[in-house]
PDB file of C-alpha atoms and ligand atoms in Angstrom:
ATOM      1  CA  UNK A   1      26.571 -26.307  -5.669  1.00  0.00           C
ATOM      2  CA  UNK A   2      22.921 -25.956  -6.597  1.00  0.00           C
ATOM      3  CA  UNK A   3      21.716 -22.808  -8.845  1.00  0.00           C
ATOM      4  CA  UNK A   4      18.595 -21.749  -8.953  1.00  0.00           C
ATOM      5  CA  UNK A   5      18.076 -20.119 -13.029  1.00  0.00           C
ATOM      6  CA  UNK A   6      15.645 -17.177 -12.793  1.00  0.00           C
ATOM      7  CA  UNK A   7      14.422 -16.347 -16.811  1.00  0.00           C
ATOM      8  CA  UNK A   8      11.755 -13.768 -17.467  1.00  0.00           C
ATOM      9  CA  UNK A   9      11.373 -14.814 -21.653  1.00  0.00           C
ATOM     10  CA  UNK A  10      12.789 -17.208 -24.471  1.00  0.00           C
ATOM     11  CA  UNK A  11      15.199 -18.732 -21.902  1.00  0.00           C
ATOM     12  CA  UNK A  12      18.373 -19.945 -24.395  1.00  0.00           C
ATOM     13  CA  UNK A  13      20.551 -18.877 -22.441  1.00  0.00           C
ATOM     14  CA  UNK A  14      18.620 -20.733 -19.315  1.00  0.00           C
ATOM     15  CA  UNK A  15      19.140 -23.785 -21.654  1.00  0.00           C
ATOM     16  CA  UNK A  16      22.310 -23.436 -23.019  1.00  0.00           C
ATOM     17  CA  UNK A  17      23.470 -23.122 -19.394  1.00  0.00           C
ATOM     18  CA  UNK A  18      21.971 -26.276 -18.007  1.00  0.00           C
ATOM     19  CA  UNK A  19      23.165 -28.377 -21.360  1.00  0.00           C
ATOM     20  CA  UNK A  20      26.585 -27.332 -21.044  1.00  0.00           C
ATOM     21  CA  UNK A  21      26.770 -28.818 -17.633  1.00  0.00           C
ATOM     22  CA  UNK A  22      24.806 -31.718 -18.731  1.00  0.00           C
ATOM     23  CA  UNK A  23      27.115 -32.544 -21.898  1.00  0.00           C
ATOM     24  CA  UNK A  24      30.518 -31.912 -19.395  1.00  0.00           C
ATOM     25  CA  UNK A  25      28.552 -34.654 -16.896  1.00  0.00           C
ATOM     26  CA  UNK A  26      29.709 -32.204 -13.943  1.00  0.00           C
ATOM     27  CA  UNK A  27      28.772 -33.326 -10.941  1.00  0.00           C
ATOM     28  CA  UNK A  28      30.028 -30.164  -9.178  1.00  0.00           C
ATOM     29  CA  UNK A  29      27.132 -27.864  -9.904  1.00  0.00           C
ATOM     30  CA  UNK A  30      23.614 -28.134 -10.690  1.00  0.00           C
ATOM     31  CA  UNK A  31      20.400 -26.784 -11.915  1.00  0.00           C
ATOM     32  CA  UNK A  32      17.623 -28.238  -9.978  1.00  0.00           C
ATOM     33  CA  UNK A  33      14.843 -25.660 -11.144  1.00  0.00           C
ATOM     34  CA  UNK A  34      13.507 -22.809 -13.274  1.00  0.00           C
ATOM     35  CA  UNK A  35      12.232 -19.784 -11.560  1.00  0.00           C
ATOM     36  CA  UNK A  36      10.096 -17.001 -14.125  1.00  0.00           C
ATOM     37  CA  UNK A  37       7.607 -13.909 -13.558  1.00  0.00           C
ATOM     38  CA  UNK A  38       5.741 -14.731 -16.181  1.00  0.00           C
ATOM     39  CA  UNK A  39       3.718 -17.908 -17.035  1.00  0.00           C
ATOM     40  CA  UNK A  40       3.990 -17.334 -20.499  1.00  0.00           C
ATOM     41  CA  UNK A  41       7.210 -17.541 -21.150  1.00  0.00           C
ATOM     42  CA  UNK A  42       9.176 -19.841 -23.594  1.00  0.00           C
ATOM     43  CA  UNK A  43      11.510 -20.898 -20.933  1.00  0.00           C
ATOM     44  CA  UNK A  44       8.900 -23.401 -19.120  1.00  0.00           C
ATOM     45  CA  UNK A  45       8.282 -25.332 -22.799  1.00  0.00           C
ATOM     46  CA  UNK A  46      12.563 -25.464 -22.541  1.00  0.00           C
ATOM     47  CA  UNK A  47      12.807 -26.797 -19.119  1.00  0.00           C
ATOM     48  CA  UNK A  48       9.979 -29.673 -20.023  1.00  0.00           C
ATOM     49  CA  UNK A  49      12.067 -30.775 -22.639  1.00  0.00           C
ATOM     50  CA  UNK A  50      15.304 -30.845 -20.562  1.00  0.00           C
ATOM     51  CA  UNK A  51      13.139 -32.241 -17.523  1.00  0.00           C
ATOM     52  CA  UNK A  52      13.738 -29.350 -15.107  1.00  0.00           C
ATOM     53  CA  UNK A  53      10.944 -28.495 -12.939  1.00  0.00           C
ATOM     54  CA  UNK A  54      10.160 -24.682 -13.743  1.00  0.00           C
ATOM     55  CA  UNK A  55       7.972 -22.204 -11.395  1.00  0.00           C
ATOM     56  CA  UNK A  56       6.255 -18.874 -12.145  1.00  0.00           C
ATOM     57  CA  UNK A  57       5.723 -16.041  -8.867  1.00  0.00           C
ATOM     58  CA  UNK A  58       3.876 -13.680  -9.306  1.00  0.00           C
ATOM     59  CA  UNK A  59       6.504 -10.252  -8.240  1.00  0.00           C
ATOM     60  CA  UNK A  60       4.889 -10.109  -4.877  1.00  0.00           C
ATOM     61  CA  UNK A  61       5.848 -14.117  -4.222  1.00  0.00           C
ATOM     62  CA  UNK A  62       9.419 -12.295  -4.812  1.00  0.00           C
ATOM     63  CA  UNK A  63       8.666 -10.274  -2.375  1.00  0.00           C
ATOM     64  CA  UNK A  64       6.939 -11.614   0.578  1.00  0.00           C
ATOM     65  CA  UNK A  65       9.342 -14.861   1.050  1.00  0.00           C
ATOM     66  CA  UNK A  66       7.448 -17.434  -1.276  1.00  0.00           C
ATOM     67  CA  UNK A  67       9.995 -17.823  -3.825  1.00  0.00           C
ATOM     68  CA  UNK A  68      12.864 -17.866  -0.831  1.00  0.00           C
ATOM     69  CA  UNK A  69      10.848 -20.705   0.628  1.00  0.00           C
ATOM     70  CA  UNK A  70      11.413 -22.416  -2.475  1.00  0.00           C
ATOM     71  CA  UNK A  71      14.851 -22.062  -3.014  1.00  0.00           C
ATOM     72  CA  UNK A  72      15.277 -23.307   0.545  1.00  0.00           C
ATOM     73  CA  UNK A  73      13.230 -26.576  -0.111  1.00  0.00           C
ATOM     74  CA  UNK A  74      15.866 -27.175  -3.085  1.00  0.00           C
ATOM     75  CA  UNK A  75      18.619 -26.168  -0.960  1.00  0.00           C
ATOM     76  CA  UNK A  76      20.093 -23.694  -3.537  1.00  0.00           C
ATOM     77  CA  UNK A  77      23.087 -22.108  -2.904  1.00  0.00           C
ATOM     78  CA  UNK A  78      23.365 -19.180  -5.411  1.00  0.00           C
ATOM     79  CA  UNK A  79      21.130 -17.688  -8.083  1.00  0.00           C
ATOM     80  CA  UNK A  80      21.782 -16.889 -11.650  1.00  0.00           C
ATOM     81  CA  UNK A  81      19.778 -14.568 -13.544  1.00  0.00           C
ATOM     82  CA  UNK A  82      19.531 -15.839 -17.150  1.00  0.00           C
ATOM     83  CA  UNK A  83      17.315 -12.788 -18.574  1.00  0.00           C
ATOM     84  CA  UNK A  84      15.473 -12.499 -15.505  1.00  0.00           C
ATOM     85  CA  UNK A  85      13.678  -9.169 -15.641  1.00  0.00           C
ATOM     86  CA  UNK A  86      12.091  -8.028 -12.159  1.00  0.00           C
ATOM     87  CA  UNK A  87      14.404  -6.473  -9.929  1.00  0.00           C
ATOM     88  CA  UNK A  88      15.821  -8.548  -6.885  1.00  0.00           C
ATOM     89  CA  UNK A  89      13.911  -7.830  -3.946  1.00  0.00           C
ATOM     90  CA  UNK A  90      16.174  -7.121  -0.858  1.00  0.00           C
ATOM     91  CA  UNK A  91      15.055 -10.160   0.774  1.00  0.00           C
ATOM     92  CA  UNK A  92      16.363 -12.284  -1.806  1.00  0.00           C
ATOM     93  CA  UNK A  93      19.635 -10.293  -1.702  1.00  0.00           C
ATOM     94  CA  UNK A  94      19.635 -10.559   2.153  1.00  0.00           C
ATOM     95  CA  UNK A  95      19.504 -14.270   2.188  1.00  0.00           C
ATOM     96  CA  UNK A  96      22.051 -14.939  -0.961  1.00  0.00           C
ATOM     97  CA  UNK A  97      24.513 -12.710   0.176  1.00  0.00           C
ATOM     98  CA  UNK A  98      26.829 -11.994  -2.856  1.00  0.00           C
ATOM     99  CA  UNK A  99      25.796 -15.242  -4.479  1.00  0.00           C
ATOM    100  CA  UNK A 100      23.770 -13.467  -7.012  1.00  0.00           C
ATOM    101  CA  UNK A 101      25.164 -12.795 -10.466  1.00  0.00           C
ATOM    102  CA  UNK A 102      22.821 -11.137 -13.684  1.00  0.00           C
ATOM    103  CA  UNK A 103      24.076 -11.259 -17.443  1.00  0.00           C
ATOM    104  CA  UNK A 104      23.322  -7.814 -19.298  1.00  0.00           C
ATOM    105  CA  UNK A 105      23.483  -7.744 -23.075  1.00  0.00           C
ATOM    106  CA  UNK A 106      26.055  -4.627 -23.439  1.00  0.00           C
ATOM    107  CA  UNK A 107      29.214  -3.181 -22.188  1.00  0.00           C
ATOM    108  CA  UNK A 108      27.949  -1.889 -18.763  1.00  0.00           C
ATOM    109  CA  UNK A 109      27.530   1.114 -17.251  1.00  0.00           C
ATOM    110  CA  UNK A 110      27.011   1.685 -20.966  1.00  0.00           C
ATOM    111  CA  UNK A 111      23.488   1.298 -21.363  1.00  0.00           C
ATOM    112  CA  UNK A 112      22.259  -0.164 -18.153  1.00  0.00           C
ATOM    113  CA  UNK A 113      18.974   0.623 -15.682  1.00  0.00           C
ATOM    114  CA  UNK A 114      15.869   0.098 -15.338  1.00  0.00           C
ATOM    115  CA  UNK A 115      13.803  -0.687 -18.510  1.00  0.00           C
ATOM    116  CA  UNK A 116      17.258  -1.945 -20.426  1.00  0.00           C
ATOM    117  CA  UNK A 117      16.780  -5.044 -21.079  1.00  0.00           C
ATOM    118  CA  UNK A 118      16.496  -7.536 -24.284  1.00  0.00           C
ATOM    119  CA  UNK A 119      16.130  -5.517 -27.558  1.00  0.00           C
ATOM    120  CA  UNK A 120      15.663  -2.052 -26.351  1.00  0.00           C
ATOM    121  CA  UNK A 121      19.537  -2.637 -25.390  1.00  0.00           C
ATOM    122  CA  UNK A 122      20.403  -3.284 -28.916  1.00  0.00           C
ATOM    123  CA  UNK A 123      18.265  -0.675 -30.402  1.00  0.00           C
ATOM    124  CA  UNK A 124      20.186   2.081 -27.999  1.00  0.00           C
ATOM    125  CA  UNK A 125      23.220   0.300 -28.987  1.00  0.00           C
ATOM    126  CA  UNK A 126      22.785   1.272 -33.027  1.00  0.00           C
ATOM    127  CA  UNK A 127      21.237   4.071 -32.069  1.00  0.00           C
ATOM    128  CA  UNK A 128      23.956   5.409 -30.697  1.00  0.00           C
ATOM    129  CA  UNK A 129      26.454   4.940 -33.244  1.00  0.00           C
ATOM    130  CA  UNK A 130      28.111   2.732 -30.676  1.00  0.00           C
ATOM    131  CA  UNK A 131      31.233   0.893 -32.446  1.00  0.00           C
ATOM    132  CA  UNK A 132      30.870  -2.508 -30.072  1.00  0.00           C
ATOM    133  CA  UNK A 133      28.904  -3.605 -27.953  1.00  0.00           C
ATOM    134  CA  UNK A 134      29.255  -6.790 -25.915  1.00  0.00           C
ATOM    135  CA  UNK A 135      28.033  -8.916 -22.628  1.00  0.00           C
ATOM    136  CA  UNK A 136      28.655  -7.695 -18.792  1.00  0.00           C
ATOM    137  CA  UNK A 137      27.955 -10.469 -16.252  1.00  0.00           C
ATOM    138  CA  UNK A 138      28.075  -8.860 -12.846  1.00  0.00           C
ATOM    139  CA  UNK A 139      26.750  -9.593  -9.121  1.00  0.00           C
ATOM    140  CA  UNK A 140      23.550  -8.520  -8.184  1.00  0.00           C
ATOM    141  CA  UNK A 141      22.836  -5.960  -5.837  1.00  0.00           C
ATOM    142  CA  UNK A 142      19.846  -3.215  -5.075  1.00  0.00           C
ATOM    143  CA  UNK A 143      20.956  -0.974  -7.984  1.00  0.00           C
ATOM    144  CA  UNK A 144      19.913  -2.505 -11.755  1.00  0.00           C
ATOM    145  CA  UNK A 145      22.530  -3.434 -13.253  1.00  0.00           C
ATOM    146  CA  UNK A 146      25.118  -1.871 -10.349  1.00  0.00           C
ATOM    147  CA  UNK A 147      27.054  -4.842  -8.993  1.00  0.00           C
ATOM    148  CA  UNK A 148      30.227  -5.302  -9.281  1.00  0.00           C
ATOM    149  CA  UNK A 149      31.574  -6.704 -12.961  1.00  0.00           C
ATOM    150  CA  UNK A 150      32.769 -10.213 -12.831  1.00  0.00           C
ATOM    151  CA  UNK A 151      33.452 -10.709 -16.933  1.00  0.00           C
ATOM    152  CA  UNK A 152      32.868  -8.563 -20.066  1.00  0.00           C
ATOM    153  CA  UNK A 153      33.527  -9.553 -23.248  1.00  0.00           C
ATOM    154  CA  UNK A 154      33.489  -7.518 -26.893  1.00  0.00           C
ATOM    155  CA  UNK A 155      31.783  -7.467 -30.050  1.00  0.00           C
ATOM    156  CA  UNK A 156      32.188  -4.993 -33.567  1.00  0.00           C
ATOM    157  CA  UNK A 157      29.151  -2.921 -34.389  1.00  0.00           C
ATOM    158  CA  UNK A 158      29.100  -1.905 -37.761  1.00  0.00           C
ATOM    159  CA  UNK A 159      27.449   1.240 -39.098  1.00  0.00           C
ATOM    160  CA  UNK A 160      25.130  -1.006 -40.987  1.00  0.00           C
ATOM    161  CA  UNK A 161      24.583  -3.458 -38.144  1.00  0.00           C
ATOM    162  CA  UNK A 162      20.868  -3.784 -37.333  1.00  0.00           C
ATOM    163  CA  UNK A 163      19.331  -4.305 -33.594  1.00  0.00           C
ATOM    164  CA  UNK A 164      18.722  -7.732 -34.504  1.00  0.00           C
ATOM    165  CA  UNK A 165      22.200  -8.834 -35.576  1.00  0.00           C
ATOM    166  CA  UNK A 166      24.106  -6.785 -32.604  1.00  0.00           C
ATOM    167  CA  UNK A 167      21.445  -9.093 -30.442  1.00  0.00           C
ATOM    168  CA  UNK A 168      22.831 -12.412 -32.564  1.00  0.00           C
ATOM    169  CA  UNK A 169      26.680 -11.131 -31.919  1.00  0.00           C
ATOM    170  CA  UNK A 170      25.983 -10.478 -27.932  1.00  0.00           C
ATOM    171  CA  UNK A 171      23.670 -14.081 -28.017  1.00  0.00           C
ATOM    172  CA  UNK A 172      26.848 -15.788 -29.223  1.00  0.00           C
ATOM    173  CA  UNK A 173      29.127 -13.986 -26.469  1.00  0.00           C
ATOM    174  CA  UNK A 174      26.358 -15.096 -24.107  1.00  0.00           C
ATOM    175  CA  UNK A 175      26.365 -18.989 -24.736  1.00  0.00           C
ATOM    176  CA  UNK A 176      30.140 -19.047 -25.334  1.00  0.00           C
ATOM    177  CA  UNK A 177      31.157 -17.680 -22.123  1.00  0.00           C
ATOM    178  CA  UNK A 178      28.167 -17.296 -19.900  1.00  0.00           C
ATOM    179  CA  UNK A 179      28.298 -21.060 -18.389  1.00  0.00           C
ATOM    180  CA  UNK A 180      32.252 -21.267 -17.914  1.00  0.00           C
ATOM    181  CA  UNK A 181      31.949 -17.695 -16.108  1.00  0.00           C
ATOM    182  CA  UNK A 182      28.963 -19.834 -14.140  1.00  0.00           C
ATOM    183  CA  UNK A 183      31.610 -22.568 -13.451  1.00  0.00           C
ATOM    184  CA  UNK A 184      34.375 -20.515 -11.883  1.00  0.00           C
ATOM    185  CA  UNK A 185      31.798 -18.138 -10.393  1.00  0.00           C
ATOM    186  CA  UNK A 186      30.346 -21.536  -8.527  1.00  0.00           C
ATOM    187  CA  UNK A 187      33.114 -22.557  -7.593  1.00  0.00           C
ATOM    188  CA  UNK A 188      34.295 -19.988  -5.437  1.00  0.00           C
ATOM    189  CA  UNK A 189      30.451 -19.902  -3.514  1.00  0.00           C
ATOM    190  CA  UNK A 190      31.260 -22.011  -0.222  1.00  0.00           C
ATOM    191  CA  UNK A 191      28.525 -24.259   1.608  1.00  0.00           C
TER     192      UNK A 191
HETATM  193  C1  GAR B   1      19.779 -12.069 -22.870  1.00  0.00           C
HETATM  194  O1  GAR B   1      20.370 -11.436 -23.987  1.00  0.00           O
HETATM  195  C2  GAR B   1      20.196 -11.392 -21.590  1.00  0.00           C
HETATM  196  O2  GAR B   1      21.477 -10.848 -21.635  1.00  0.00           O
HETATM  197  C3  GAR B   1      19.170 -10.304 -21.482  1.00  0.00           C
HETATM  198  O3  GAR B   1      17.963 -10.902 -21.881  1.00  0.00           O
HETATM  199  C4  GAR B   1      18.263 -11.881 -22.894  1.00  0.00           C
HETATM  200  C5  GAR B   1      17.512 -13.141 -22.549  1.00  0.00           C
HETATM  201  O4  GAR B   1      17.590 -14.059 -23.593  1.00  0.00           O
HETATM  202  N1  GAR B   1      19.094  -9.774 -20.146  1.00  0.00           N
HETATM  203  C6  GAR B   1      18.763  -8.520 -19.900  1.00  0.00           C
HETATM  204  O5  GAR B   1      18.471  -7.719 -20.759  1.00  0.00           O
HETATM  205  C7  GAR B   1      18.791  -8.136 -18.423  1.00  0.00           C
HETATM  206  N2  GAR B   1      18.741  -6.706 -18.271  1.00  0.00           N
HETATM  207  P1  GAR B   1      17.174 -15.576 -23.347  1.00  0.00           P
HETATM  208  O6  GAR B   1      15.825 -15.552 -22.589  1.00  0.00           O
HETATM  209  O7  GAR B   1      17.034 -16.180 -24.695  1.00  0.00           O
HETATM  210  O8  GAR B   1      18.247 -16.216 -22.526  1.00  0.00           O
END
């Protein structure tokens, strides 16, 4: 199977995805590109250093079938959002039917929707008084954050926990688990 990453920021979890492969020498699945929204982002230094060519569309190339021609060129069969920001245009949806899947940094429908994303999900988190906290990975579908839930797994918040170290706990869920979820997830697309 061939995923295309989409990463909107730092992408370590875009990395940690495409290393764990890498280090297992699967042959099974792979990651022939990077697709981002924003030039600037980290992400593109990571995939030069891994050697994975890495792409930036503007949100109307999301829209109007540039970044679908893409995909197609690199034959990709499903999609991974690896803290991809933008919504999914329904395009995109129409033509990876149910082989879309999104990683969200809490216990969803706990603090999910538009403009939760990153660190303003941890800040809600403490701010909250919310006693754990934890990843959701889910399919993608026109709703943020509304697909059906896949795998969740749990961390402690602690009255004295900052935003910062819920965000280190949920980053450790996310490169423990996020990949093998990936795996099975892959697995079960067909050609
Ligand atoms: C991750 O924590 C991911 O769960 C989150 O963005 C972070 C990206 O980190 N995604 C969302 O908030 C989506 N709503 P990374 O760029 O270092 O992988």
């Amino acid at each position: 199977m061939k995923i295309a990453l989409f990463a909107s920021g730092s992408g370590s979890n875009a990395e940690n995805i495409i290393t764990h492969f890498r280090d297992r020498n699967a042959t099974d699945i792979e990651f022939p590109l990077i697709v981002s929204n924003r030039a600037d982002a980290f992400v593109h230094e990571r995939a030069r250093q891994l050697g994975v060519p890495s792409f930036t569309f503007s949100k109307a190339d999301f829209e109007n079938g540039a970044v679908l021609r893409l995909l197609q060129q690199y034959a990709i069969d499903g999609i991974v959002l690896a803290g991809f920001l933008l919504k999914v245009p329904a395009s995109l949806l129409q033509a990876f039917p149910d082989r879309i899947i999104n990683i969200h940094p809490a216990l969803l429908p706990k603090f999910g929707g538009k403009g939760m994303y990153g660190s303003h999900v941890h800040e809600a988190v403490v701010a909250n008084h919310e006693t754990e906290s934890g990843i959701t990975i889910h399919a993608v579908n026109e709703h943020y954050d509304e697909g059906t839930i896949i795998f969740q797994a749990r961390c402690p918040v602690l009255p004295t926990d900052s935003a910062d170290e819920v965000a280190a706990k949920v980053h450790a869920l996310e490169y423990r688990h996020f990949p093998e979820v990936i795996g099975r997830w892959a697995k079960g697309l067909t050609k």
